[in-house]
Amino acid sequence: MGTANITEWDPVAWQAVDNSGGLTVDFDPASLQLTYTPTGVTGANAVITSGTWSKFAAQQTGQSTTLGVDLTFDTTATGTPVTDRTQPIVALTLPDVSRGSAAPARRVARFSWGGFVFFGAVQTLTQTIDFFSATGIPLRASVKMTLSDVKQPDPAGARPAQAAPVPFGAAAGISAAPATATAPSGTTAAATGAPVGTTPLTLSQAGDSVQAIAARSGAGVSWKTIAAANGIDNPRLLPPGTILDPSVRTP
């Protein structure tokens, strides 16, 4: 038996998908083909001092690597269909729906042969069945496979968690009320002296002004403070549906 092995790999947890040990090939490949391709902007134009246009060399931003390998599988000793042996490799060309994403990811494979290890997604796969039994059972197949490299995620360079949306008026030091807070239309249910951010937000009505909203909010509310804190340029005319935090109090 060969020593080359192909295992489906989890690119997020960076471990084998299961503990089956993967697929060990029947015959080791004769050779491995690695192709390195520079990546980046190509075909760009540049203006030179003479005023004419000229092409400049492509700008390189990275490099991609592909692995090409030819494998042979043979089941003449057992008489079972050779396609049963190659099916795990063919399955690597199917989308990974295990994560329930609307856009399934490509499956990743770990190819190892001795001290050589390569992680990649199947780019192309060609299976040729070239030997059958007297009853038509496929017994030998050659598989040409190309893998496009996949790198292990770098924890240090991982994208930070997305910050919560900045509430309206936060730039002025105003905190929004909890989303579950409710109030009758056109009112704020603000208690005099209530801490900032503890009263519901207010939606302006057609023809509303900051002065009118301040008046509905109760005593102790300065319409000038509300306008400044909420970034209102024209306090006399508010577009309908403008969100305000009227819980600001005059110092």
mmCIF file with all atom_site columns, N, CA, C and O in Angstrom, residues 8 17 39 47 66 105 115 126 129 174 176 193 244 249:
data_model
loop_
_atom_site.group_PDB
_atom_site.id
_atom_site.type_symbol
_atom_site.label_atom_id
_atom_site.label_alt_id
_atom_site.label_comp_id
_atom_site.label_asym_id
_atom_site.label_entity_id
_atom_site.label_seq_id
_atom_site.pdbx_PDB_ins_code
_atom_site.Cartn_x
_atom_site.Cartn_y
_atom_site.Cartn_z
_atom_site.occupancy
_atom_site.B_iso_or_equiv
_atom_site.pdbx_formal_charge
_atom_site.auth_seq_id
_atom_site.auth_comp_id
_atom_site.auth_asym_id
_atom_site.auth_atom_id
_atom_site.pdbx_PDB_model_num
ATOM 1  N N  . GLU A 1 8   ? -9.821  15.072 4.553   1.00 0.00 ? 8   GLU A N  1
ATOM 2  C CA . GLU A 1 8   ? -10.596 16.317 4.531   1.00 0.00 ? 8   GLU A CA 1
ATOM 3  C C  . GLU A 1 8   ? -10.273 17.115 5.788   1.00 0.00 ? 8   GLU A C  1
ATOM 4  O O  . GLU A 1 8   ? -10.226 16.563 6.897   1.00 0.00 ? 8   GLU A O  1
ATOM 5  N N  . VAL A 1 17  ? -11.493 16.644 9.685   1.00 0.00 ? 17  VAL A N  1
ATOM 6  C CA . VAL A 1 17  ? -12.944 16.707 9.848   1.00 0.00 ? 17  VAL A CA 1
ATOM 7  C C  . VAL A 1 17  ? -13.447 15.543 10.692  1.00 0.00 ? 17  VAL A C  1
ATOM 8  O O  . VAL A 1 17  ? -14.350 15.677 11.495  1.00 0.00 ? 17  VAL A O  1
ATOM 9  N N  . THR A 1 39  ? 0.537   37.063 -7.796  1.00 0.00 ? 39  THR A N  1
ATOM 10 C CA . THR A 1 39  ? -0.783  37.679 -7.887  1.00 0.00 ? 39  THR A CA 1
ATOM 11 C C  . THR A 1 39  ? -0.664  39.176 -7.689  1.00 0.00 ? 39  THR A C  1
ATOM 12 O O  . THR A 1 39  ? 0.245   39.665 -7.014  1.00 0.00 ? 39  THR A O  1
ATOM 13 N N  . VAL A 1 47  ? 1.688   57.276 -16.680 1.00 0.00 ? 47  VAL A N  1
ATOM 14 C CA . VAL A 1 47  ? 2.118   58.438 -17.461 1.00 0.00 ? 47  VAL A CA 1
ATOM 15 C C  . VAL A 1 47  ? 3.602   58.655 -17.209 1.00 0.00 ? 47  VAL A C  1
ATOM 16 O O  . VAL A 1 47  ? 4.040   58.702 -16.070 1.00 0.00 ? 47  VAL A O  1
ATOM 17 N N  . THR A 1 66  ? -0.212  26.011 -6.398  1.00 0.00 ? 66  THR A N  1
ATOM 18 C CA . THR A 1 66  ? -1.071  24.872 -6.698  1.00 0.00 ? 66  THR A CA 1
ATOM 19 C C  . THR A 1 66  ? -0.222  23.601 -6.721  1.00 0.00 ? 66  THR A C  1
ATOM 20 O O  . THR A 1 66  ? 0.952   23.630 -7.103  1.00 0.00 ? 66  THR A O  1
ATOM 21 N N  . ALA A 1 105 ? -18.818 27.056 1.675   1.00 0.00 ? 105 ALA A N  1
ATOM 22 C CA . ALA A 1 105 ? -17.388 27.171 1.407   1.00 0.00 ? 105 ALA A CA 1
ATOM 23 C C  . ALA A 1 105 ? -16.896 25.958 0.630   1.00 0.00 ? 105 ALA A C  1
ATOM 24 O O  . ALA A 1 105 ? -17.541 24.909 0.599   1.00 0.00 ? 105 ALA A O  1
ATOM 25 N N  . GLY A 1 115 ? 7.349   13.409 4.361   1.00 0.00 ? 115 GLY A N  1
ATOM 26 C CA . GLY A 1 115 ? 7.463   14.680 5.063   1.00 0.00 ? 115 GLY A CA 1
ATOM 27 C C  . GLY A 1 115 ? 6.822   15.837 4.330   1.00 0.00 ? 115 GLY A C  1
ATOM 28 O O  . GLY A 1 115 ? 6.876   16.969 4.805   1.00 0.00 ? 115 GLY A O  1
ATOM 29 N N  . THR A 1 126 ? -9.788  15.101 -12.413 1.00 0.00 ? 126 THR A N  1
ATOM 30 C CA . THR A 1 126 ? -10.169 14.269 -13.554 1.00 0.00 ? 126 THR A CA 1
ATOM 31 C C  . THR A 1 126 ? -9.941  12.807 -13.195 1.00 0.00 ? 126 THR A C  1
ATOM 32 O O  . THR A 1 126 ? -8.834  12.423 -12.793 1.00 0.00 ? 126 THR A O  1
ATOM 33 N N  . ILE A 1 129 ? -11.269 5.936  -15.728 1.00 0.00 ? 129 ILE A N  1
ATOM 34 C CA . ILE A 1 129 ? -11.411 4.510  -15.418 1.00 0.00 ? 129 ILE A CA 1
ATOM 35 C C  . ILE A 1 129 ? -10.910 3.731  -16.635 1.00 0.00 ? 129 ILE A C  1
ATOM 36 O O  . ILE A 1 129 ? -11.460 3.854  -17.732 1.00 0.00 ? 129 ILE A O  1
ATOM 37 N N  . ILE A 1 174 ? -24.024 61.139 23.897  1.00 0.00 ? 174 ILE A N  1
ATOM 38 C CA . ILE A 1 174 ? -25.371 60.735 24.261  1.00 0.00 ? 174 ILE A CA 1
ATOM 39 C C  . ILE A 1 174 ? -25.524 59.245 24.028  1.00 0.00 ? 174 ILE A C  1
ATOM 40 O O  . ILE A 1 174 ? -25.168 58.730 22.975  1.00 0.00 ? 174 ILE A O  1
ATOM 41 N N  . ALA A 1 176 ? -27.899 55.887 23.539  1.00 0.00 ? 176 ALA A N  1
ATOM 42 C CA . ALA A 1 176 ? -29.247 55.563 23.085  1.00 0.00 ? 176 ALA A CA 1
ATOM 43 C C  . ALA A 1 176 ? -29.953 54.729 24.130  1.00 0.00 ? 176 ALA A C  1
ATOM 44 O O  . ALA A 1 176 ? -29.339 54.016 24.908  1.00 0.00 ? 176 ALA A O  1
ATOM 45 N N  . GLY A 1 193 ? -34.782 64.636 35.357  1.00 0.00 ? 193 GLY A N  1
ATOM 46 C CA . GLY A 1 193 ? -33.529 64.256 35.972  1.00 0.00 ? 193 GLY A CA 1
ATOM 47 C C  . GLY A 1 193 ? -33.110 62.832 35.676  1.00 0.00 ? 193 GLY A C  1
ATOM 48 O O  . GLY A 1 193 ? -32.167 62.345 36.276  1.00 0.00 ? 193 GLY A O  1
ATOM 49 N N  . LEU A 1 244 ? -34.352 61.253 17.851  1.00 0.00 ? 244 LEU A N  1
ATOM 50 C CA . LEU A 1 244 ? -33.761 62.129 18.850  1.00 0.00 ? 244 LEU A CA 1
ATOM 51 C C  . LEU A 1 244 ? -33.676 61.417 20.191  1.00 0.00 ? 244 LEU A C  1
ATOM 52 O O  . LEU A 1 244 ? -34.521 60.576 20.514  1.00 0.00 ? 244 LEU A O  1
ATOM 53 N N  . ARG A 1 249 ? -30.207 66.624 29.877  1.00 0.00 ? 249 ARG A N  1
ATOM 54 C CA . ARG A 1 249 ? -30.658 67.628 30.853  1.00 0.00 ? 249 ARG A CA 1
ATOM 55 C C  . ARG A 1 249 ? -29.665 68.787 30.911  1.00 0.00 ? 249 ARG A C  1
ATOM 56 O O  . ARG A 1 249 ? -28.458 68.603 30.719  1.00 0.00 ? 249 ARG A O  1
#
